[in-house]
Amino acid sequence: MKQKRYLLTEQELPTAWYNIQADMPVKPLPLIHPTTHEPLSVDDLAQIFPRECCVQELDTQHAWIPIPDAVADKYRYYRSTPLVRAYALEEALHTPAHIYFKNESVNPLGSHKVNSALAQCYYAKEEGTTNVTTETGAGQWGAALSYAATVFGLEAAVYQVKVSMRQKPYRSSIMRTFGAAVTGSPSMSTRAGKDIITRDAHHPGSLATAISEAVELAQTTPGCKYTLGSVLNHVALHQTVIGLEAEKQMALAGEYPDVVVACFGGGSNFGGLAFPFMRHNILEGRTTEYIAAEPASCPKLTRGQFRYDFGDEAGYTPLLPMYTLGHTFKPANIHAGGLRYHGAGVIVSQLLKDGLMHGVDIPQLKSFEAALLFARTEGIIPAPESSHAIAAVADIARQCRQTGEEKVILFTLSGHGLLDMTAYEQYLNGDLIDYTLSDEEIALTLK
Ligand SMILES: *Cc1c(COP(=O)(O)O)cnc(C)c1O
């Protein structure tokens, strides 16, 4: 009988995260202070983030960062996650390709986000912080952070993008169940929120508005640190447990990926899966291809510009060297809330610039079509975000059908979609649409 799922024992779990910055052929450009315009130091960053996260953020020397015991202990509640050979999907696609997915949807929070939430809350607690704050879009990060805060005895305040809050009401209930205080963003509770609402009373909110509010709260509240669910280097670092496990599990399956695919919001689940494999491209000349699947309505990788930009709408964050659509870009209200972000992480942006990976754009309807195919073959309802990766994989698998190539494809199922059934319902009722962006619209926010 053919083996379908591969798991690791607790003894086989990774004991260190992989920091690709140490091995990158071209190191990322420095982060720049928003007012002094000097390169940022750990001390600058540590004013809002837990210090150890800042050290990791700027570390371009150490390839391996030990996972603290307390974090590793919490990982063992749900890791390893299964590596699954998607035989039924392959069959439905009539493809000679071998398709594997790393199933990050099986933890109780339902997405990969908890891998970094646990690390960030642990470091915050260690340095004596009492409160953490953050932003969340669809709510997966907020849910993960709320849980991790409880685990390490911290209070959590979460700003949730207003439109996502309406689309996914149960995610706020989950956050509140774990004890977090949840506010819709933009809100009247911060200076940044008030400014945004004054300019645009019906602003639907975006990750950029919610980040402004959370950063402001951290800056103005003693004992409060800000945490981020993606984009930053240390977040992608924590997510490398995904790829490090997958590497061992692929070996158990006797295969090595020709193509690695993940959906792309800020780059953390993509980097988490891709970086551990990419190190073999960089150090040993492997030729694996890396594909980031972004929504066609938020195409920073394929249609954005590489330049310094703010991470938030108000311009409180450091200036980041990244592919961006401009920090005032207002993404369409697609259901993949986790992919509605204007910029790409600094490491990923440099890797894209250097040709080590590339992006593909997936329209919303195509992502749902792929989601249904996956649900009906593999029995898992994917998160709307993850469906972008599935759609990209299906495209490659169909190409293999044309060419007869037996490519080995590996992707991350970054989360399940069981709390996204309103989105599925709208799709099934024919009420969802694609959003197309003109070059003029993109040029406007890049001005
Ligand atoms: C947040 C999220 C994403 C996108 O974030 P990345 O940092 O790009 O990984 C993708 N899938 C799910 C399920 C998410 O919750």
Short mmCIF file of C-alpha atoms and ligand atoms in Angstrom, two decimals:
data_model
loop_
_atom_site.label_atom_id
_atom_site.label_comp_id
_atom_site.label_asym_id
_atom_site.label_seq_id
_atom_site.Cartn_x
_atom_site.Cartn_y
_atom_site.Cartn_z
CA MET A 1 0.00 0.00 0.00
CA LYS A 2 1.24 3.50 -0.87
CA GLN A 3 2.07 5.68 2.12
CA LYS A 4 0.04 8.88 2.27
CA ARG A 5 1.11 10.76 5.42
CA TYR A 6 4.56 11.27 6.92
CA LEU A 7 5.08 12.38 10.51
CA LEU A 8 8.15 12.92 12.69
CA THR A 9 8.59 11.74 16.26
CA GLU A 10 9.13 14.34 18.99
CA GLN A 11 12.82 13.39 19.01
CA GLU A 12 13.10 14.20 15.31
CA LEU A 13 11.66 17.75 15.57
CA PRO A 14 13.99 20.64 14.63
CA THR A 15 15.89 22.13 17.59
CA ALA A 16 16.92 25.34 15.77
CA TRP A 17 15.30 27.71 13.27
CA TYR A 18 17.09 28.42 9.98
CA ASN A 19 18.17 32.02 9.35
CA ILE A 20 18.62 32.38 5.58
CA GLN A 21 20.10 35.87 6.03
CA ALA A 22 23.40 34.19 6.96
CA ASP A 23 23.57 32.40 3.60
CA MET A 24 22.01 34.93 1.22
CA PRO A 25 24.26 35.79 -1.72
CA VAL A 26 23.18 39.45 -1.44
CA LYS A 27 22.22 40.55 2.08
CA PRO A 28 19.08 42.63 2.54
CA LEU A 29 19.46 46.41 2.63
CA PRO A 30 19.18 47.93 6.12
CA LEU A 31 15.87 49.00 7.67
CA ILE A 32 15.75 52.78 7.94
CA HIS A 33 14.52 54.88 10.89
CA PRO A 34 11.35 56.78 9.83
CA THR A 35 12.51 60.16 11.21
CA THR A 36 16.34 60.12 11.46
CA HIS A 37 16.73 58.14 8.19
CA GLU A 38 19.67 56.25 9.77
CA PRO A 39 19.94 52.44 9.56
CA LEU A 40 18.00 50.89 12.44
CA SER A 41 19.73 49.31 15.41
CA VAL A 42 18.46 46.62 17.75
CA ASP A 43 17.89 49.39 20.34
CA ASP A 44 15.64 51.32 17.95
CA LEU A 45 13.55 48.27 17.14
CA ALA A 46 13.43 47.13 20.76
CA GLN A 47 11.34 50.18 21.62
CA ILE A 48 8.35 48.42 20.14
CA PHE A 49 9.30 44.74 19.64
CA PRO A 50 10.63 42.18 22.14
CA ARG A 51 14.42 42.63 22.13
CA GLU A 52 15.33 39.06 21.19
CA CYS A 53 13.08 39.34 18.11
CA CYS A 54 15.01 42.50 17.12
CA VAL A 55 18.33 40.69 17.49
CA GLN A 56 16.99 37.96 15.21
CA GLU A 57 15.62 40.55 12.80
CA LEU A 58 19.04 42.04 12.12
CA ASP A 59 21.13 38.87 12.43
CA THR A 60 22.93 38.24 9.14
CA GLN A 61 25.61 35.99 10.70
CA HIS A 62 24.09 32.96 12.42
CA ALA A 63 22.42 30.41 10.17
CA TRP A 64 20.95 28.45 13.08
CA ILE A 65 19.04 30.03 16.00
CA PRO A 66 18.24 27.56 18.82
CA ILE A 67 14.52 27.17 19.60
CA PRO A 68 14.07 27.94 23.33
CA ASP A 69 12.96 24.90 25.35
CA ALA A 70 9.72 26.58 26.47
CA VAL A 71 8.76 27.21 22.83
CA ALA A 72 9.82 23.74 21.68
CA ASP A 73 7.68 22.36 24.49
CA LYS A 74 4.59 24.16 23.14
CA TYR A 75 5.41 23.10 19.57
CA ARG A 76 5.11 19.50 20.74
CA TYR A 77 1.38 20.06 21.37
CA TYR A 78 0.82 20.00 17.59
CA ARG A 79 4.09 19.35 15.76
CA SER A 80 5.20 17.69 13.64
CA THR A 81 2.45 18.54 11.19
CA PRO A 82 1.74 15.92 8.53
CA LEU A 83 3.39 15.90 5.12
CA VAL A 84 0.73 14.46 2.84
CA ARG A 85 0.98 13.01 -0.67
CA ALA A 86 -2.10 14.34 -2.48
CA TYR A 87 -2.83 11.22 -4.54
CA ALA A 88 -6.50 12.07 -5.08
CA LEU A 89 -5.70 15.58 -6.27
CA GLU A 90 -3.06 14.18 -8.64
CA GLU A 91 -5.60 11.76 -10.03
CA ALA A 92 -8.23 14.45 -10.53
CA LEU A 93 -5.68 16.58 -12.38
CA HIS A 94 -4.53 13.58 -14.51
CA THR A 95 -0.97 14.65 -13.80
CA PRO A 96 2.24 12.64 -13.67
CA ALA A 97 3.49 15.18 -11.08
CA HIS A 98 3.88 14.08 -7.45
CA ILE A 99 2.08 16.58 -5.23
CA TYR A 100 2.87 16.87 -1.52
CA PHE A 101 1.50 19.33 0.98
CA LYS A 102 2.64 20.28 4.46
CA ASN A 103 -0.55 20.51 6.47
CA GLU A 104 -0.26 23.49 8.84
CA SER A 105 -4.05 23.55 9.32
CA VAL A 106 -4.15 20.76 11.89
CA ASN A 107 -3.30 22.72 15.05
CA PRO A 108 -6.29 23.97 17.08
CA LEU A 109 -5.76 27.56 15.87
CA GLY A 110 -6.06 26.37 12.28
CA SER A 111 -3.06 28.05 10.63
CA HIS A 112 0.74 28.26 10.62
CA LYS A 113 0.65 31.56 12.56
CA VAL A 114 0.98 29.97 16.00
CA ASN A 115 4.57 28.88 15.18
CA SER A 116 5.70 32.50 15.52
CA ALA A 117 3.09 33.67 18.04
CA LEU A 118 4.50 31.26 20.65
CA ALA A 119 8.06 32.46 20.04
CA GLN A 120 7.19 36.16 20.16
CA CYS A 121 5.13 35.85 23.36
CA TYR A 122 7.83 33.77 25.00
CA TYR A 123 10.49 36.43 24.30
CA ALA A 124 8.11 39.21 25.42
CA LYS A 125 7.45 37.42 28.72
CA GLU A 126 11.15 36.71 29.28
CA GLU A 127 12.00 40.42 29.16
CA GLY A 128 9.29 41.34 31.67
CA THR A 129 6.59 42.58 29.30
CA THR A 130 3.03 42.38 30.66
CA ASN A 131 0.99 43.25 27.53
CA VAL A 132 1.23 42.52 23.84
CA THR A 133 -0.65 44.15 21.01
CA THR A 134 -1.00 43.40 17.34
CA GLU A 135 -3.08 43.76 14.20
CA THR A 136 -4.96 40.99 12.44
CA GLY A 137 -6.70 40.70 9.09
CA ALA A 138 -8.80 37.60 8.68
CA GLY A 139 -8.02 36.86 12.31
CA GLN A 140 -5.71 33.85 12.14
CA TRP A 141 -2.80 35.82 13.52
CA GLY A 142 -4.96 37.45 16.19
CA ALA A 143 -6.25 34.03 17.23
CA ALA A 144 -2.74 32.56 17.37
CA LEU A 145 -1.39 35.56 19.28
CA SER A 146 -4.29 35.52 21.76
CA TYR A 147 -3.65 31.85 22.50
CA ALA A 148 0.13 32.32 22.79
CA ALA A 149 -0.35 35.33 25.09
CA THR A 150 -2.50 33.24 27.42
CA VAL A 151 0.05 30.42 27.39
CA PHE A 152 2.79 32.79 28.57
CA GLY A 153 0.62 34.85 30.93
CA LEU A 154 0.37 38.08 28.90
CA GLU A 155 -2.58 40.39 28.21
CA ALA A 156 -3.36 40.79 24.49
CA ALA A 157 -5.02 43.73 22.66
CA VAL A 158 -5.80 43.04 19.00
CA TYR A 159 -6.79 45.50 16.25
CA GLN A 160 -8.76 43.62 13.62
CA VAL A 161 -9.33 44.99 10.10
CA LYS A 162 -12.97 46.14 10.13
CA VAL A 163 -14.04 44.47 6.90
CA SER A 164 -12.52 41.15 7.98
CA MET A 165 -14.22 41.43 11.34
CA ARG A 166 -17.57 41.58 9.53
CA GLN A 167 -16.64 38.78 7.13
CA LYS A 168 -15.34 36.43 9.84
CA PRO A 169 -17.14 37.20 13.10
CA TYR A 170 -16.14 33.92 14.75
CA ARG A 171 -12.47 34.84 14.71
CA SER A 172 -13.08 37.73 17.13
CA SER A 173 -14.99 35.30 19.34
CA ILE A 174 -11.99 32.97 19.28
CA MET A 175 -9.64 35.78 20.28
CA ARG A 176 -11.96 36.82 23.08
CA THR A 177 -12.30 33.22 24.21
CA PHE A 178 -8.54 33.21 24.72
CA GLY A 179 -8.92 36.41 26.74
CA ALA A 180 -7.87 39.09 24.23
CA ALA A 181 -9.47 42.54 23.85
CA VAL A 182 -10.49 43.03 20.19
CA THR A 183 -11.09 46.38 18.42
CA GLY A 184 -12.13 46.94 14.79
CA SER A 185 -9.65 49.07 12.80
CA PRO A 186 -9.67 51.90 11.91
CA SER A 187 -11.05 52.84 15.34
CA MET A 188 -11.47 56.04 17.31
CA SER A 189 -9.23 54.69 20.09
CA THR A 190 -5.93 55.88 18.59
CA ARG A 191 -4.60 59.05 16.98
CA ALA A 192 -3.81 57.08 13.79
CA GLY A 193 -7.32 55.58 13.68
CA LYS A 194 -8.96 58.98 14.19
CA ASP A 195 -6.88 60.49 11.39
CA ILE A 196 -7.83 57.70 8.99
CA ILE A 197 -11.54 57.93 9.84
CA THR A 198 -11.46 61.71 9.48
CA ARG A 199 -10.05 61.34 5.98
CA ASP A 200 -12.38 58.50 5.00
CA ALA A 201 -15.34 57.79 7.30
CA HIS A 202 -16.08 54.47 5.57
CA HIS A 203 -12.53 53.16 5.39
CA PRO A 204 -12.90 49.33 5.41
CA GLY A 205 -9.61 48.98 7.23
CA SER A 206 -6.50 47.19 6.04
CA LEU A 207 -3.54 45.56 7.69
CA ALA A 208 -1.77 48.88 7.22
CA THR A 209 -4.36 50.81 9.28
CA ALA A 210 -4.44 48.15 11.99
CA ILE A 211 -0.66 48.10 12.25
CA SER A 212 -0.60 51.88 12.75
CA GLU A 213 -3.03 51.54 15.63
CA ALA A 214 -1.25 48.65 17.34
CA VAL A 215 2.17 50.29 16.99
CA GLU A 216 0.76 53.48 18.51
CA LEU A 217 -0.69 51.53 21.45
CA ALA A 218 2.67 49.84 22.08
CA GLN A 219 4.51 53.17 21.88
CA THR A 220 2.18 54.86 24.33
CA THR A 221 1.69 52.02 26.85
CA PRO A 222 4.41 51.08 29.37
CA GLY A 223 5.11 47.33 29.54
CA CYS A 224 3.44 46.74 26.18
CA LYS A 225 5.19 45.25 23.16
CA TYR A 226 4.04 45.02 19.58
CA THR A 227 4.05 41.73 17.70
CA LEU A 228 3.64 41.05 14.01
CA GLY A 229 2.25 37.98 12.25
CA SER A 230 4.25 38.23 9.04
CA VAL A 231 6.51 40.41 6.87
CA LEU A 232 9.40 40.73 9.32
CA ASN A 233 12.51 38.56 9.16
CA HIS A 234 12.10 37.06 12.62
CA VAL A 235 8.57 35.90 11.81
CA ALA A 236 9.75 34.02 8.72
CA LEU A 237 12.61 32.66 10.85
CA HIS A 238 10.19 31.09 13.34
CA GLN A 239 8.17 29.63 10.47
CA THR A 240 11.16 27.66 9.19
CA VAL A 241 10.07 24.79 11.44
CA ILE A 242 7.67 24.07 8.54
CA GLY A 243 10.39 23.62 5.93
CA LEU A 244 12.86 21.91 8.26
CA GLU A 245 10.28 19.28 9.15
CA ALA A 246 9.21 18.99 5.50
CA GLU A 247 12.81 18.35 4.46
CA LYS A 248 13.01 15.32 6.77
CA GLN A 249 9.54 14.14 5.79
CA MET A 250 10.31 14.38 2.07
CA ALA A 251 13.37 12.24 2.77
CA LEU A 252 11.09 9.67 4.44
CA ALA A 253 9.06 9.71 1.22
CA GLY A 254 12.29 9.25 -0.74
CA GLU A 255 11.81 12.46 -2.72
CA TYR A 256 13.09 16.02 -3.03
CA PRO A 257 10.97 18.90 -4.39
CA ASP A 258 11.53 20.32 -7.87
CA VAL A 259 9.02 23.08 -7.15
CA VAL A 260 8.10 24.65 -3.80
CA VAL A 261 4.91 26.71 -3.65
CA ALA A 262 3.19 28.74 -0.94
CA CYS A 263 0.63 31.51 -0.84
CA PHE A 264 1.95 34.96 -0.12
CA GLY A 265 0.69 37.68 2.21
CA GLY A 266 3.83 39.08 3.81
CA GLY A 267 5.99 36.06 3.13
CA SER A 268 6.19 34.13 6.40
CA ASN A 269 4.56 30.84 5.41
CA PHE A 270 6.29 31.05 2.05
CA GLY A 271 9.68 31.69 3.66
CA GLY A 272 8.98 29.12 6.36
CA LEU A 273 8.60 26.37 3.79
CA ALA A 274 10.99 27.66 1.14
CA PHE A 275 14.09 28.90 3.00
CA PRO A 276 15.29 25.54 4.38
CA PHE A 277 15.15 24.10 0.84
CA MET A 278 16.57 27.25 -0.75
CA ARG A 279 19.71 26.90 1.33
CA HIS A 280 20.53 23.86 -0.82
CA ASN A 281 20.12 26.00 -3.95
CA ILE A 282 22.45 28.64 -2.50
CA LEU A 283 25.04 26.36 -0.92
CA GLU A 284 24.95 23.24 -3.10
CA GLY A 285 23.62 24.39 -6.44
CA ARG A 286 20.26 22.59 -6.25
CA THR A 287 17.82 23.85 -8.87
CA THR A 288 14.48 23.75 -7.03
CA GLU A 289 12.08 26.44 -8.19
CA TYR A 290 10.24 28.66 -5.63
CA ILE A 291 6.85 30.15 -6.41
CA ALA A 292 4.88 32.59 -4.24
CA ALA A 293 1.15 32.75 -5.07
CA GLU A 294 -0.36 36.17 -4.43
CA PRO A 295 -3.88 37.48 -5.15
CA ALA A 296 -4.24 39.24 -8.50
CA SER A 297 -5.93 42.08 -6.61
CA CYS A 298 -2.85 42.67 -4.40
CA PRO A 299 0.08 41.97 -6.75
CA LYS A 300 3.13 43.43 -5.00
CA LEU A 301 5.49 40.68 -6.19
CA THR A 302 4.58 40.83 -9.87
CA ARG A 303 3.47 44.45 -10.30
CA GLY A 304 4.89 46.29 -7.28
CA GLN A 305 8.11 48.28 -7.10
CA PHE A 306 11.24 47.46 -5.14
CA ARG A 307 11.93 50.45 -2.93
CA TYR A 308 11.85 51.78 0.65
CA ASP A 309 8.31 52.02 2.01
CA PHE A 310 6.46 52.09 5.31
CA GLY A 311 4.90 48.92 6.69
CA ASP A 312 1.75 50.78 7.78
CA GLU A 313 -0.67 53.36 6.50
CA ALA A 314 0.25 56.16 8.94
CA GLY A 315 4.00 55.83 8.43
CA TYR A 316 4.99 54.88 12.02
CA THR A 317 7.04 51.79 11.13
CA PRO A 318 10.63 51.70 9.91
CA LEU A 319 11.19 52.12 6.19
CA LEU A 320 11.59 48.67 4.69
CA PRO A 321 13.38 47.84 1.42
CA MET A 322 10.66 45.80 -0.24
CA TYR A 323 8.42 45.12 -3.20
CA THR A 324 5.40 47.30 -2.50
CA LEU A 325 2.23 48.73 -3.97
CA GLY A 326 2.61 51.81 -1.75
CA HIS A 327 1.64 51.98 1.93
CA THR A 328 -1.66 53.73 1.17
CA PHE A 329 -2.75 50.95 -1.22
CA LYS A 330 -6.28 49.83 -0.35
CA PRO A 331 -6.68 46.18 -1.31
CA ALA A 332 -10.04 44.96 -2.63
CA ASN A 333 -12.25 43.12 -0.14
CA ILE A 334 -11.22 39.65 -1.23
CA HIS A 335 -11.85 36.79 1.16
CA ALA A 336 -8.19 35.88 1.50
CA GLY A 337 -7.83 38.48 4.28
CA GLY A 338 -4.35 37.23 5.15
CA LEU A 339 -3.08 38.16 1.68
CA ARG A 340 -4.33 41.76 1.69
CA TYR A 341 -1.04 43.48 2.46
CA HIS A 342 0.70 46.10 0.36
CA GLY A 343 4.29 44.94 0.78
CA ALA A 344 6.52 41.87 0.82
CA GLY A 345 9.01 40.96 3.55
CA VAL A 346 12.56 42.31 3.26
CA ILE A 347 14.29 38.94 2.79
CA VAL A 348 11.79 37.70 0.23
CA SER A 349 11.99 40.99 -1.65
CA GLN A 350 15.77 40.67 -1.96
CA LEU A 351 15.46 37.03 -3.06
CA LEU A 352 12.89 38.01 -5.68
CA LYS A 353 15.14 40.82 -6.91
CA ASP A 354 18.02 38.34 -7.18
CA GLY A 355 15.96 35.83 -9.15
CA LEU A 356 15.91 33.07 -6.51
CA MET A 357 12.10 32.91 -6.53
CA HIS A 358 9.17 34.34 -8.43
CA GLY A 359 5.57 35.33 -7.91
CA VAL A 360 2.36 34.33 -9.68
CA ASP A 361 -0.99 36.16 -9.52
CA ILE A 362 -4.16 34.21 -8.81
CA PRO A 363 -7.61 35.77 -9.37
CA GLN A 364 -10.14 35.22 -6.58
CA LEU A 365 -12.51 32.96 -8.57
CA LYS A 366 -9.65 30.76 -9.70
CA SER A 367 -8.54 30.35 -6.08
CA PHE A 368 -12.02 29.16 -5.05
CA GLU A 369 -12.23 26.80 -8.03
CA ALA A 370 -8.97 25.23 -6.82
CA ALA A 371 -10.27 25.18 -3.25
CA LEU A 372 -13.32 23.13 -4.27
CA LEU A 373 -11.18 20.70 -6.24
CA PHE A 374 -8.91 20.25 -3.21
CA ALA A 375 -11.81 19.87 -0.79
CA ARG A 376 -13.50 17.28 -3.00
CA THR A 377 -10.34 15.25 -3.50
CA GLU A 378 -8.33 15.60 -0.29
CA GLY A 379 -11.24 16.13 2.12
CA ILE A 380 -9.94 19.36 3.64
CA ILE A 381 -11.60 22.75 3.15
CA PRO A 382 -8.64 25.07 2.65
CA ALA A 383 -8.30 28.65 3.91
CA PRO A 384 -8.99 31.13 1.08
CA GLU A 385 -5.34 32.18 1.43
CA SER A 386 -4.03 28.63 0.99
CA SER A 387 -6.26 28.17 -2.05
CA HIS A 388 -3.98 30.55 -3.95
CA ALA A 389 -1.13 28.06 -3.49
CA ILE A 390 -3.39 25.20 -4.55
CA ALA A 391 -4.38 27.08 -7.73
CA ALA A 392 -0.71 27.69 -8.56
CA VAL A 393 0.08 24.00 -7.93
CA ALA A 394 -2.81 22.90 -10.15
CA ASP A 395 -1.41 25.05 -12.97
CA ILE A 396 2.01 23.40 -12.69
CA ALA A 397 0.45 19.95 -12.46
CA ARG A 398 -1.55 20.60 -15.64
CA GLN A 399 1.61 21.74 -17.42
CA CYS A 400 3.20 18.44 -16.37
CA ARG A 401 0.26 16.65 -17.99
CA GLN A 402 1.17 18.41 -21.25
CA THR A 403 4.89 17.72 -21.03
CA GLY A 404 4.80 14.36 -19.25
CA GLU A 405 7.25 15.62 -16.60
CA GLU A 406 7.08 13.85 -13.22
CA LYS A 407 7.85 16.97 -11.20
CA VAL A 408 7.80 16.73 -7.42
CA ILE A 409 5.73 19.65 -6.13
CA LEU A 410 5.57 20.65 -2.47
CA PHE A 411 3.26 23.30 -1.07
CA THR A 412 2.01 24.54 2.29
CA LEU A 413 -1.60 24.22 3.24
CA SER A 414 -1.25 27.25 5.51
CA GLY A 415 -4.68 26.91 7.14
CA HIS A 416 -8.16 25.43 6.98
CA GLY A 417 -11.22 27.37 5.84
CA LEU A 418 -13.82 26.14 8.31
CA LEU A 419 -14.36 29.68 9.59
CA ASP A 420 -14.56 31.03 6.05
CA MET A 421 -17.78 29.35 5.04
CA THR A 422 -19.50 32.68 4.25
CA ALA A 423 -16.87 33.10 1.54
CA TYR A 424 -17.51 29.59 0.22
CA GLU A 425 -21.23 30.18 0.33
CA GLN A 426 -20.88 33.36 -1.72
CA TYR A 427 -18.72 31.51 -4.22
CA LEU A 428 -21.19 28.63 -4.48
CA ASN A 429 -24.04 31.10 -4.96
CA GLY A 430 -22.13 32.81 -7.77
CA ASP A 431 -21.83 36.05 -5.82
CA LEU A 432 -18.05 36.41 -5.83
CA ILE A 433 -16.20 38.47 -8.40
CA ASP A 434 -12.65 39.00 -9.60
CA TYR A 435 -11.00 42.36 -9.02
CA THR A 436 -8.72 43.67 -11.71
CA LEU A 437 -6.27 46.47 -11.06
CA SER A 438 -5.29 48.90 -13.76
CA ASP A 439 -1.71 50.13 -14.06
CA GLU A 440 -3.06 53.63 -13.30
CA GLU A 441 -4.48 52.49 -9.96
CA ILE A 442 -1.15 50.95 -9.00
CA ALA A 443 0.78 54.01 -10.13
CA LEU A 444 -1.45 56.17 -7.89
CA THR A 445 -0.43 54.62 -4.55
CA LEU A 446 3.19 54.28 -5.69
CA LYS A 447 3.49 58.05 -6.20
C1 LIG B 1 -1.80 34.93 7.48
C2 LIG B 1 -2.03 33.81 6.59
C3 LIG B 1 -1.39 33.73 5.35
C4 LIG B 1 -0.50 34.81 4.80
O1 LIG B 1 0.57 35.21 5.57
P1 LIG B 1 2.08 34.94 5.20
O2 LIG B 1 2.90 35.69 6.11
O3 LIG B 1 2.29 35.35 3.80
O4 LIG B 1 2.26 33.52 5.41
C5 LIG B 1 -1.61 32.62 4.57
N1 LIG B 1 -2.45 31.64 4.97
C6 LIG B 1 -3.08 31.69 6.14
C7 LIG B 1 -4.00 30.58 6.51
C8 LIG B 1 -2.89 32.77 6.99
O5 LIG B 1 -3.51 32.80 8.17
#
